Amino acid sequence: MTSQQGISGSTYVAQVVQTLWENLPQLLWGAFLFSLVCIPATFLFTLGLFIPTLLAASITIGPAWAALLAFERRLLQGRVPRQFSLFDDFRRSWRRSTLLSLLTIFPLLALMTTLPALQSPPVAPIVWIGLGADLLGCAVMATLSFYAFPSLVQHPDQGVRACIRDALILAGRHPANSLGLLAIGILLSFCIAYISLALLLLLPTVYALFIAANYLLVLQKEAPP
């Protein structure tokens, strides 16, 4: 099995594991650079400045995430990216990925404005309804990001609106894939929360590999016979 043969539903996990094993030094390099970019937002988070954290993440982590997906897509396709190609992808996709990130964090901003209302019992029913809507919005935007960010780096001349449109189509046509990625994300989050925060240095890069591989998989399914 090689990356050039494409990804199928039966080889998806095996190919992700194979790519991870065969390209571990390159992935560790990508994880290191991604972690460096996350430092400003992480610092703001430790200060309890949650809204500035999200805004800082939009202009730093969002573009870095897009660059990481582009980097890992090349690895999955059997290509060896240049050592500093992450910087080139970050620069090329910065404007579009920042805009996409701002759209993605909007439900999180709404959630943060709702949470303080839970600290003053009794909580009004409208607050619970708003909380449920915010959580649903976060899940929807997370699902769309599984396809919108890879689409953004796959099509450098495509606008953000077109990327979101394609993400809606792919997420609707492949709900099992979307739910699987959500489940993997929740599992990795539990690993970070209950095993060690140090896993933040590696697990986002592993998660990005699953997302990049899923995008190649659904593109292959969508390709005409």
PDB file of N, CA, C and O in Angstrom, residues 67-133:
ATOM      1  N   ALA A  67      -1.723  25.698   7.081  1.00  0.00           N
ATOM      2  CA  ALA A  67      -0.398  25.337   6.575  1.00  0.00           C
ATOM      3  C   ALA A  67      -0.031  23.910   6.977  1.00  0.00           C
ATOM      4  O   ALA A  67       0.568  23.159   6.197  1.00  0.00           O
ATOM      5  N   LEU A  68      -0.397  23.512   8.187  1.00  0.00           N
ATOM      6  CA  LEU A  68      -0.114  22.150   8.651  1.00  0.00           C
ATOM      7  C   LEU A  68      -0.885  21.128   7.829  1.00  0.00           C
ATOM      8  O   LEU A  68      -0.348  20.059   7.477  1.00  0.00           O
ATOM      9  N   LEU A  69      -2.128  21.424   7.493  1.00  0.00           N
ATOM     10  CA  LEU A  69      -2.916  20.521   6.660  1.00  0.00           C
ATOM     11  C   LEU A  69      -2.307  20.376   5.270  1.00  0.00           C
ATOM     12  O   LEU A  69      -2.269  19.270   4.713  1.00  0.00           O
ATOM     13  N   ALA A  70      -1.827  21.479   4.702  1.00  0.00           N
ATOM     14  CA  ALA A  70      -1.178  21.413   3.397  1.00  0.00           C
ATOM     15  C   ALA A  70       0.096  20.574   3.463  1.00  0.00           C
ATOM     16  O   ALA A  70       0.389  19.769   2.570  1.00  0.00           O
ATOM     17  N   PHE A  71       0.853  20.747   4.524  1.00  0.00           N
ATOM     18  CA  PHE A  71       2.092  19.997   4.746  1.00  0.00           C
ATOM     19  C   PHE A  71       1.802  18.493   4.828  1.00  0.00           C
ATOM     20  O   PHE A  71       2.469  17.669   4.179  1.00  0.00           O
ATOM     21  N   GLU A  72       0.779  18.139   5.582  1.00  0.00           N
ATOM     22  CA  GLU A  72       0.472  16.728   5.789  1.00  0.00           C
ATOM     23  C   GLU A  72      -0.218  16.115   4.580  1.00  0.00           C
ATOM     24  O   GLU A  72      -0.081  14.908   4.333  1.00  0.00           O
ATOM     25  N   ARG A  73      -0.944  16.909   3.815  1.00  0.00           N
ATOM     26  CA  ARG A  73      -1.528  16.390   2.582  1.00  0.00           C
ATOM     27  C   ARG A  73      -0.437  15.917   1.635  1.00  0.00           C
ATOM     28  O   ARG A  73      -0.562  14.863   1.001  1.00  0.00           O
ATOM     29  N   ARG A  74       0.653  16.673   1.546  1.00  0.00           N
ATOM     30  CA  ARG A  74       1.750  16.254   0.675  1.00  0.00           C
ATOM     31  C   ARG A  74       2.363  14.942   1.161  1.00  0.00           C
ATOM     32  O   ARG A  74       2.702  14.074   0.353  1.00  0.00           O
ATOM     33  N   LEU A  75       2.495  14.790   2.467  1.00  0.00           N
ATOM     34  CA  LEU A  75       3.041  13.542   3.009  1.00  0.00           C
ATOM     35  C   LEU A  75       2.133  12.367   2.674  1.00  0.00           C
ATOM     36  O   LEU A  75       2.607  11.276   2.310  1.00  0.00           O
ATOM     37  N   LEU A  76       0.826  12.559   2.790  1.00  0.00           N
ATOM     38  CA  LEU A  76      -0.120  11.496   2.479  1.00  0.00           C
ATOM     39  C   LEU A  76      -0.092  11.126   1.001  1.00  0.00           C
ATOM     40  O   LEU A  76      -0.365   9.978   0.639  1.00  0.00           O
ATOM     41  N   GLN A  77       0.242  12.069   0.165  1.00  0.00           N
ATOM     42  CA  GLN A  77       0.319  11.828  -1.272  1.00  0.00           C
ATOM     43  C   GLN A  77       1.680  11.286  -1.702  1.00  0.00           C
ATOM     44  O   GLN A  77       1.926  11.119  -2.891  1.00  0.00           O
ATOM     45  N   GLY A  78       2.552  11.015  -0.724  1.00  0.00           N
ATOM     46  CA  GLY A  78       3.848  10.440  -1.035  1.00  0.00           C
ATOM     47  C   GLY A  78       4.888  11.447  -1.461  1.00  0.00           C
ATOM     48  O   GLY A  78       5.955  11.066  -1.955  1.00  0.00           O
ATOM     49  N   ARG A  79       4.606  12.732  -1.246  1.00  0.00           N
ATOM     50  CA  ARG A  79       5.573  13.769  -1.584  1.00  0.00           C
ATOM     51  C   ARG A  79       6.284  14.241  -0.325  1.00  0.00           C
ATOM     52  O   ARG A  79       5.686  14.271   0.749  1.00  0.00           O
ATOM     53  N   VAL A  80       7.536  14.599  -0.461  1.00  0.00           N
ATOM     54  CA  VAL A  80       8.310  15.098   0.672  1.00  0.00           C
ATOM     55  C   VAL A  80       8.359  16.621   0.579  1.00  0.00           C
ATOM     56  O   VAL A  80       9.035  17.168  -0.295  1.00  0.00           O
ATOM     57  N   PRO A  81       7.636  17.328   1.442  1.00  0.00           N
ATOM     58  CA  PRO A  81       7.632  18.795   1.367  1.00  0.00           C
ATOM     59  C   PRO A  81       8.962  19.382   1.815  1.00  0.00           C
ATOM     60  O   PRO A  81       9.698  18.771   2.580  1.00  0.00           O
ATOM     61  N   ARG A  82       9.242  20.575   1.311  1.00  0.00           N
ATOM     62  CA  ARG A  82      10.442  21.268   1.751  1.00  0.00           C
ATOM     63  C   ARG A  82      10.331  21.587   3.240  1.00  0.00           C
ATOM     64  O   ARG A  82       9.257  21.751   3.784  1.00  0.00           O
ATOM     65  N   GLN A  83      11.463  21.691   3.892  1.00  0.00           N
ATOM     66  CA  GLN A  83      11.500  21.850   5.339  1.00  0.00           C
ATOM     67  C   GLN A  83      10.738  23.086   5.799  1.00  0.00           C
ATOM     68  O   GLN A  83      10.075  23.074   6.834  1.00  0.00           O
ATOM     69  N   PHE A  84      10.830  24.161   5.013  1.00  0.00           N
ATOM     70  CA  PHE A  84      10.193  25.414   5.425  1.00  0.00           C
ATOM     71  C   PHE A  84       8.959  25.732   4.574  1.00  0.00           C
ATOM     72  O   PHE A  84       8.540  26.888   4.498  1.00  0.00           O
ATOM     73  N   SER A  85       8.370  24.701   3.949  1.00  0.00           N
ATOM     74  CA  SER A  85       7.169  24.938   3.158  1.00  0.00           C
ATOM     75  C   SER A  85       6.001  25.383   4.025  1.00  0.00           C
ATOM     76  O   SER A  85       5.073  26.035   3.546  1.00  0.00           O
ATOM     77  N   LEU A  86       6.041  25.044   5.305  1.00  0.00           N
ATOM     78  CA  LEU A  86       4.992  25.498   6.217  1.00  0.00           C
ATOM     79  C   LEU A  86       4.907  27.023   6.260  1.00  0.00           C
ATOM     80  O   LEU A  86       3.810  27.596   6.322  1.00  0.00           O
ATOM     81  N   PHE A  87       6.053  27.681   6.224  1.00  0.00           N
ATOM     82  CA  PHE A  87       6.061  29.146   6.249  1.00  0.00           C
ATOM     83  C   PHE A  87       5.449  29.711   4.969  1.00  0.00           C
ATOM     84  O   PHE A  87       4.713  30.704   5.009  1.00  0.00           O
ATOM     85  N   ASP A  88       5.761  29.079   3.835  1.00  0.00           N
ATOM     86  CA  ASP A  88       5.190  29.542   2.566  1.00  0.00           C
ATOM     87  C   ASP A  88       3.679  29.372   2.556  1.00  0.00           C
ATOM     88  O   ASP A  88       2.947  30.274   2.124  1.00  0.00           O
ATOM     89  N   ASP A  89       3.203  28.225   3.028  1.00  0.00           N
ATOM     90  CA  ASP A  89       1.761  27.989   3.065  1.00  0.00           C
ATOM     91  C   ASP A  89       1.079  28.930   4.054  1.00  0.00           C
ATOM     92  O   ASP A  89      -0.041  29.393   3.806  1.00  0.00           O
ATOM     93  N   PHE A  90       1.740  29.199   5.167  1.00  0.00           N
ATOM     94  CA  PHE A  90       1.192  30.141   6.148  1.00  0.00           C
ATOM     95  C   PHE A  90       1.012  31.518   5.511  1.00  0.00           C
ATOM     96  O   PHE A  90      -0.042  32.145   5.656  1.00  0.00           O
ATOM     97  N   ARG A  91       2.024  31.969   4.802  1.00  0.00           N
ATOM     98  CA  ARG A  91       1.965  33.295   4.182  1.00  0.00           C
ATOM     99  C   ARG A  91       0.898  33.349   3.089  1.00  0.00           C
ATOM    100  O   ARG A  91       0.124  34.307   3.015  1.00  0.00           O
ATOM    101  N   ARG A  92       0.833  32.318   2.245  1.00  0.00           N
ATOM    102  CA  ARG A  92      -0.107  32.342   1.128  1.00  0.00           C
ATOM    103  C   ARG A  92      -1.563  32.266   1.582  1.00  0.00           C
ATOM    104  O   ARG A  92      -2.442  32.870   0.950  1.00  0.00           O
ATOM    105  N   SER A  93      -1.811  31.526   2.633  1.00  0.00           N
ATOM    106  CA  SER A  93      -3.208  31.313   3.044  1.00  0.00           C
ATOM    107  C   SER A  93      -3.617  32.190   4.219  1.00  0.00           C
ATOM    108  O   SER A  93      -4.733  32.029   4.725  1.00  0.00           O
ATOM    109  N   TRP A  94      -2.748  33.115   4.651  1.00  0.00           N
ATOM    110  CA  TRP A  94      -3.024  33.841   5.889  1.00  0.00           C
ATOM    111  C   TRP A  94      -4.348  34.594   5.836  1.00  0.00           C
ATOM    112  O   TRP A  94      -5.177  34.458   6.747  1.00  0.00           O
ATOM    113  N   ARG A  95      -4.577  35.371   4.803  1.00  0.00           N
ATOM    114  CA  ARG A  95      -5.769  36.216   4.764  1.00  0.00           C
ATOM    115  C   ARG A  95      -7.041  35.368   4.751  1.00  0.00           C
ATOM    116  O   ARG A  95      -7.972  35.608   5.538  1.00  0.00           O
ATOM    117  N   ARG A  96      -7.092  34.381   3.870  1.00  0.00           N
ATOM    118  CA  ARG A  96      -8.306  33.563   3.763  1.00  0.00           C
ATOM    119  C   ARG A  96      -8.518  32.693   4.997  1.00  0.00           C
ATOM    120  O   ARG A  96      -9.650  32.546   5.476  1.00  0.00           O
ATOM    121  N   SER A  97      -7.453  32.119   5.511  1.00  0.00           N
ATOM    122  CA  SER A  97      -7.608  31.252   6.686  1.00  0.00           C
ATOM    123  C   SER A  97      -7.942  32.055   7.937  1.00  0.00           C
ATOM    124  O   SER A  97      -8.649  31.565   8.822  1.00  0.00           O
ATOM    125  N   THR A  98      -7.476  33.300   8.016  1.00  0.00           N
ATOM    126  CA  THR A  98      -7.866  34.161   9.132  1.00  0.00           C
ATOM    127  C   THR A  98      -9.355  34.464   9.082  1.00  0.00           C
ATOM    128  O   THR A  98     -10.061  34.389  10.102  1.00  0.00           O
ATOM    129  N   LEU A  99      -9.859  34.796   7.906  1.00  0.00           N
ATOM    130  CA  LEU A  99     -11.287  35.060   7.753  1.00  0.00           C
ATOM    131  C   LEU A  99     -12.103  33.814   8.088  1.00  0.00           C
ATOM    132  O   LEU A  99     -13.115  33.890   8.805  1.00  0.00           O
ATOM    133  N   LEU A 100     -11.655  32.662   7.601  1.00  0.00           N
ATOM    134  CA  LEU A 100     -12.355  31.413   7.898  1.00  0.00           C
ATOM    135  C   LEU A 100     -12.329  31.118   9.396  1.00  0.00           C
ATOM    136  O   LEU A 100     -13.322  30.653   9.975  1.00  0.00           O
ATOM    137  N   SER A 101     -11.209  31.408  10.048  1.00  0.00           N
ATOM    138  CA  SER A 101     -11.098  31.185  11.488  1.00  0.00           C
ATOM    139  C   SER A 101     -12.052  32.081  12.262  1.00  0.00           C
ATOM    140  O   SER A 101     -12.671  31.654  13.241  1.00  0.00           O
ATOM    141  N   LEU A 102     -12.180  33.327  11.845  1.00  0.00           N
ATOM    142  CA  LEU A 102     -13.103  34.247  12.518  1.00  0.00           C
ATOM    143  C   LEU A 102     -14.543  33.752  12.422  1.00  0.00           C
ATOM    144  O   LEU A 102     -15.313  33.852  13.381  1.00  0.00           O
ATOM    145  N   LEU A 103     -14.900  33.204  11.260  1.00  0.00           N
ATOM    146  CA  LEU A 103     -16.239  32.642  11.113  1.00  0.00           C
ATOM    147  C   LEU A 103     -16.415  31.409  11.989  1.00  0.00           C
ATOM    148  O   LEU A 103     -17.479  31.183  12.567  1.00  0.00           O
ATOM    149  N   THR A 104     -15.341  30.627  12.125  1.00  0.00           N
ATOM    150  CA  THR A 104     -15.413  29.389  12.897  1.00  0.00           C
ATOM    151  C   THR A 104     -15.575  29.656  14.388  1.00  0.00           C
ATOM    152  O   THR A 104     -16.281  28.914  15.091  1.00  0.00           O
ATOM    153  N   ILE A 105     -14.932  30.710  14.895  1.00  0.00           N
ATOM    154  CA  ILE A 105     -14.971  30.956  16.337  1.00  0.00           C
ATOM    155  C   ILE A 105     -16.220  31.729  16.759  1.00  0.00           C
ATOM    156  O   ILE A 105     -16.439  31.898  17.966  1.00  0.00           O
ATOM    157  N   PHE A 106     -17.033  32.154  15.823  1.00  0.00           N
ATOM    158  CA  PHE A 106     -18.215  32.945  16.193  1.00  0.00           C
ATOM    159  C   PHE A 106     -19.101  32.219  17.200  1.00  0.00           C
ATOM    160  O   PHE A 106     -19.533  32.824  18.196  1.00  0.00           O
ATOM    161  N   PRO A 107     -19.421  30.909  17.011  1.00  0.00           N
ATOM    162  CA  PRO A 107     -20.233  30.220  18.038  1.00  0.00           C
ATOM    163  C   PRO A 107     -19.532  30.148  19.394  1.00  0.00           C
ATOM    164  O   PRO A 107     -20.195  30.175  20.435  1.00  0.00           O
ATOM    165  N   LEU A 108     -18.201  30.069  19.411  1.00  0.00           N
ATOM    166  CA  LEU A 108     -17.474  30.060  20.677  1.00  0.00           C
ATOM    167  C   LEU A 108     -17.616  31.394  21.399  1.00  0.00           C
ATOM    168  O   LEU A 108     -17.755  31.441  22.624  1.00  0.00           O
ATOM    169  N   LEU A 109     -17.571  32.487  20.643  1.00  0.00           N
ATOM    170  CA  LEU A 109     -17.776  33.806  21.244  1.00  0.00           C
ATOM    171  C   LEU A 109     -19.170  33.913  21.844  1.00  0.00           C
ATOM    172  O   LEU A 109     -19.358  34.446  22.944  1.00  0.00           O
ATOM    173  N   ALA A 110     -20.161  33.377  21.113  1.00  0.00           N
ATOM    174  CA  ALA A 110     -21.529  33.389  21.631  1.00  0.00           C
ATOM    175  C   ALA A 110     -21.634  32.527  22.886  1.00  0.00           C
ATOM    176  O   ALA A 110     -22.330  32.881  23.844  1.00  0.00           O
ATOM    177  N   LEU A 111     -20.932  31.401  22.896  1.00  0.00           N
ATOM    178  CA  LEU A 111     -20.951  30.519  24.063  1.00  0.00           C
ATOM    179  C   LEU A 111     -20.361  31.211  25.284  1.00  0.00           C
ATOM    180  O   LEU A 111     -20.881  31.078  26.403  1.00  0.00           O
ATOM    181  N   MET A 112     -19.284  31.959  25.092  1.00  0.00           N
ATOM    182  CA  MET A 112     -18.641  32.638  26.220  1.00  0.00           C
ATOM    183  C   MET A 112     -19.513  33.746  26.796  1.00  0.00           C
ATOM    184  O   MET A 112     -19.411  34.061  27.976  1.00  0.00           O
ATOM    185  N   THR A 113     -20.370  34.323  25.981  1.00  0.00           N
ATOM    186  CA  THR A 113     -21.292  35.336  26.500  1.00  0.00           C
ATOM    187  C   THR A 113     -22.476  34.700  27.228  1.00  0.00           C
ATOM    188  O   THR A 113     -23.130  35.361  28.034  1.00  0.00           O
ATOM    189  N   THR A 114     -22.730  33.426  26.939  1.00  0.00           N
ATOM    190  CA  THR A 114     -23.851  32.729  27.583  1.00  0.00           C
ATOM    191  C   THR A 114     -23.449  32.110  28.910  1.00  0.00           C
ATOM    192  O   THR A 114     -24.238  32.095  29.867  1.00  0.00           O
ATOM    193  N   LEU A 115     -22.215  31.603  29.018  1.00  0.00           N
ATOM    194  CA  LEU A 115     -21.783  30.881  30.210  1.00  0.00           C
ATOM    195  C   LEU A 115     -21.915  31.683  31.510  1.00  0.00           C
ATOM    196  O   LEU A 115     -22.301  31.115  32.540  1.00  0.00           O
ATOM    197  N   PRO A 116     -21.588  32.997  31.548  1.00  0.00           N
ATOM    198  CA  PRO A 116     -21.736  33.732  32.819  1.00  0.00           C
ATOM    199  C   PRO A 116     -23.146  33.711  33.381  1.00  0.00           C
ATOM    200  O   PRO A 116     -23.339  33.791  34.599  1.00  0.00           O
ATOM    201  N   ALA A 117     -24.146  33.581  32.493  1.00  0.00           N
ATOM    202  CA  ALA A 117     -25.531  33.557  32.962  1.00  0.00           C
ATOM    203  C   ALA A 117     -25.840  32.300  33.772  1.00  0.00           C
ATOM    204  O   ALA A 117     -26.800  32.271  34.549  1.00  0.00           O
ATOM    205  N   LEU A 118     -25.035  31.243  33.615  1.00  0.00           N
ATOM    206  CA  LEU A 118     -25.255  29.994  34.356  1.00  0.00           C
ATOM    207  C   LEU A 118     -24.810  30.117  35.806  1.00  0.00           C
ATOM    208  O   LEU A 118     -25.133  29.250  36.624  1.00  0.00           O
ATOM    209  N   GLN A 119     -24.058  31.157  36.136  1.00  0.00           N
ATOM    210  CA  GLN A 119     -23.528  31.318  37.485  1.00  0.00           C
ATOM    211  C   GLN A 119     -24.501  32.028  38.424  1.00  0.00           C
ATOM    212  O   GLN A 119     -24.191  32.247  39.602  1.00  0.00           O
ATOM    213  N   SER A 120     -25.655  32.393  37.916  1.00  0.00           N
ATOM    214  CA  SER A 120     -26.647  33.117  38.733  1.00  0.00           C
ATOM    215  C   SER A 120     -27.958  32.338  38.763  1.00  0.00           C
ATOM    216  O   SER A 120     -28.879  32.616  37.980  1.00  0.00           O
ATOM    217  N   PRO A 121     -28.050  31.308  39.630  1.00  0.00           N
ATOM    218  CA  PRO A 121     -29.302  30.538  39.708  1.00  0.00           C
ATOM    219  C   PRO A 121     -30.413  31.385  40.299  1.00  0.00           C
ATOM    220  O   PRO A 121     -30.145  32.303  41.099  1.00  0.00           O
ATOM    221  N   PRO A 122     -31.672  31.094  39.970  1.00  0.00           N
ATOM    222  CA  PRO A 122     -32.075  30.057  39.015  1.00  0.00           C
ATOM    223  C   PRO A 122     -31.825  30.506  37.571  1.00  0.00           C
ATOM    224  O   PRO A 122     -31.969  31.694  37.246  1.00  0.00           O
ATOM    225  N   VAL A 123     -31.454  29.532  36.749  1.00  0.00           N
ATOM    226  CA  VAL A 123     -31.147  29.833  35.348  1.00  0.00           C
ATOM    227  C   VAL A 123     -32.432  29.809  34.535  1.00  0.00           C
ATOM    228  O   VAL A 123     -33.194  28.835  34.584  1.00  0.00           O
ATOM    229  N   ALA A 124     -32.666  30.869  33.808  1.00  0.00           N
ATOM    230  CA  ALA A 124     -33.876  30.969  32.990  1.00  0.00           C
ATOM    231  C   ALA A 124     -33.835  29.956  31.853  1.00  0.00           C
ATOM    232  O   ALA A 124     -32.760  29.647  31.329  1.00  0.00           O
ATOM    233  N   PRO A 125     -35.008  29.429  31.459  1.00  0.00           N
ATOM    234  CA  PRO A 125     -35.037  28.457  30.351  1.00  0.00           C
ATOM    235  C   PRO A 125     -34.418  29.004  29.065  1.00  0.00           C
ATOM    236  O   PRO A 125     -33.796  28.257  28.298  1.00  0.00           O
ATOM    237  N   ILE A 126     -34.570  30.298  28.814  1.00  0.00           N
ATOM    238  CA  ILE A 126     -34.014  30.878  27.592  1.00  0.00           C
ATOM    239  C   ILE A 126     -32.501  30.767  27.565  1.00  0.00           C
ATOM    240  O   ILE A 126     -31.890  30.641  26.499  1.00  0.00           O
ATOM    241  N   VAL A 127     -31.888  30.786  28.766  1.00  0.00           N
ATOM    242  CA  VAL A 127     -30.434  30.655  28.834  1.00  0.00           C
ATOM    243  C   VAL A 127     -30.013  29.253  28.416  1.00  0.00           C
ATOM    244  O   VAL A 127     -29.045  29.070  27.663  1.00  0.00           O
ATOM    245  N   TRP A 128     -30.754  28.231  28.888  1.00  0.00           N
ATOM    246  CA  TRP A 128     -30.436  26.855  28.495  1.00  0.00           C
ATOM    247  C   TRP A 128     -30.635  26.653  27.002  1.00  0.00           C
ATOM    248  O   TRP A 128     -29.868  25.937  26.348  1.00  0.00           O
ATOM    249  N   ILE A 129     -31.667  27.277  26.459  1.00  0.00           N
ATOM    250  CA  ILE A 129     -31.898  27.184  25.016  1.00  0.00           C
ATOM    251  C   ILE A 129     -30.744  27.827  24.254  1.00  0.00           C
ATOM    252  O   ILE A 129     -30.238  27.286  23.272  1.00  0.00           O
ATOM    253  N   GLY A 130     -30.324  28.997  24.750  1.00  0.00           N
ATOM    254  CA  GLY A 130     -29.195  29.664  24.107  1.00  0.00           C
ATOM    255  C   GLY A 130     -27.925  28.855  24.207  1.00  0.00           C
ATOM    256  O   GLY A 130     -27.148  28.780  23.253  1.00  0.00           O
ATOM    257  N   LEU A 131     -27.707  28.212  25.361  1.00  0.00           N
ATOM    258  CA  LEU A 131     -26.525  27.377  25.542  1.00  0.00           C
ATOM    259  C   LEU A 131     -26.537  26.197  24.573  1.00  0.00           C
ATOM    260  O   LEU A 131     -25.520  25.875  23.952  1.00  0.00           O
ATOM    261  N   GLY A 132     -27.716  25.571  24.433  1.00  0.00           N
ATOM    262  CA  GLY A 132     -27.826  24.453  23.489  1.00  0.00           C
ATOM    263  C   GLY A 132     -27.568  24.895  22.062  1.00  0.00           C
ATOM    264  O   GLY A 132     -26.895  24.193  21.289  1.00  0.00           O
ATOM    265  N   ALA A 133     -28.081  26.081  21.697  1.00  0.00           N
ATOM    266  CA  ALA A 133     -27.856  26.597  20.344  1.00  0.00           C
ATOM    267  C   ALA A 133     -26.377  26.900  20.109  1.00  0.00           C
ATOM    268  O   ALA A 133     -25.838  26.638  19.030  1.00  0.00           O
TER     269      ALA A 133
END
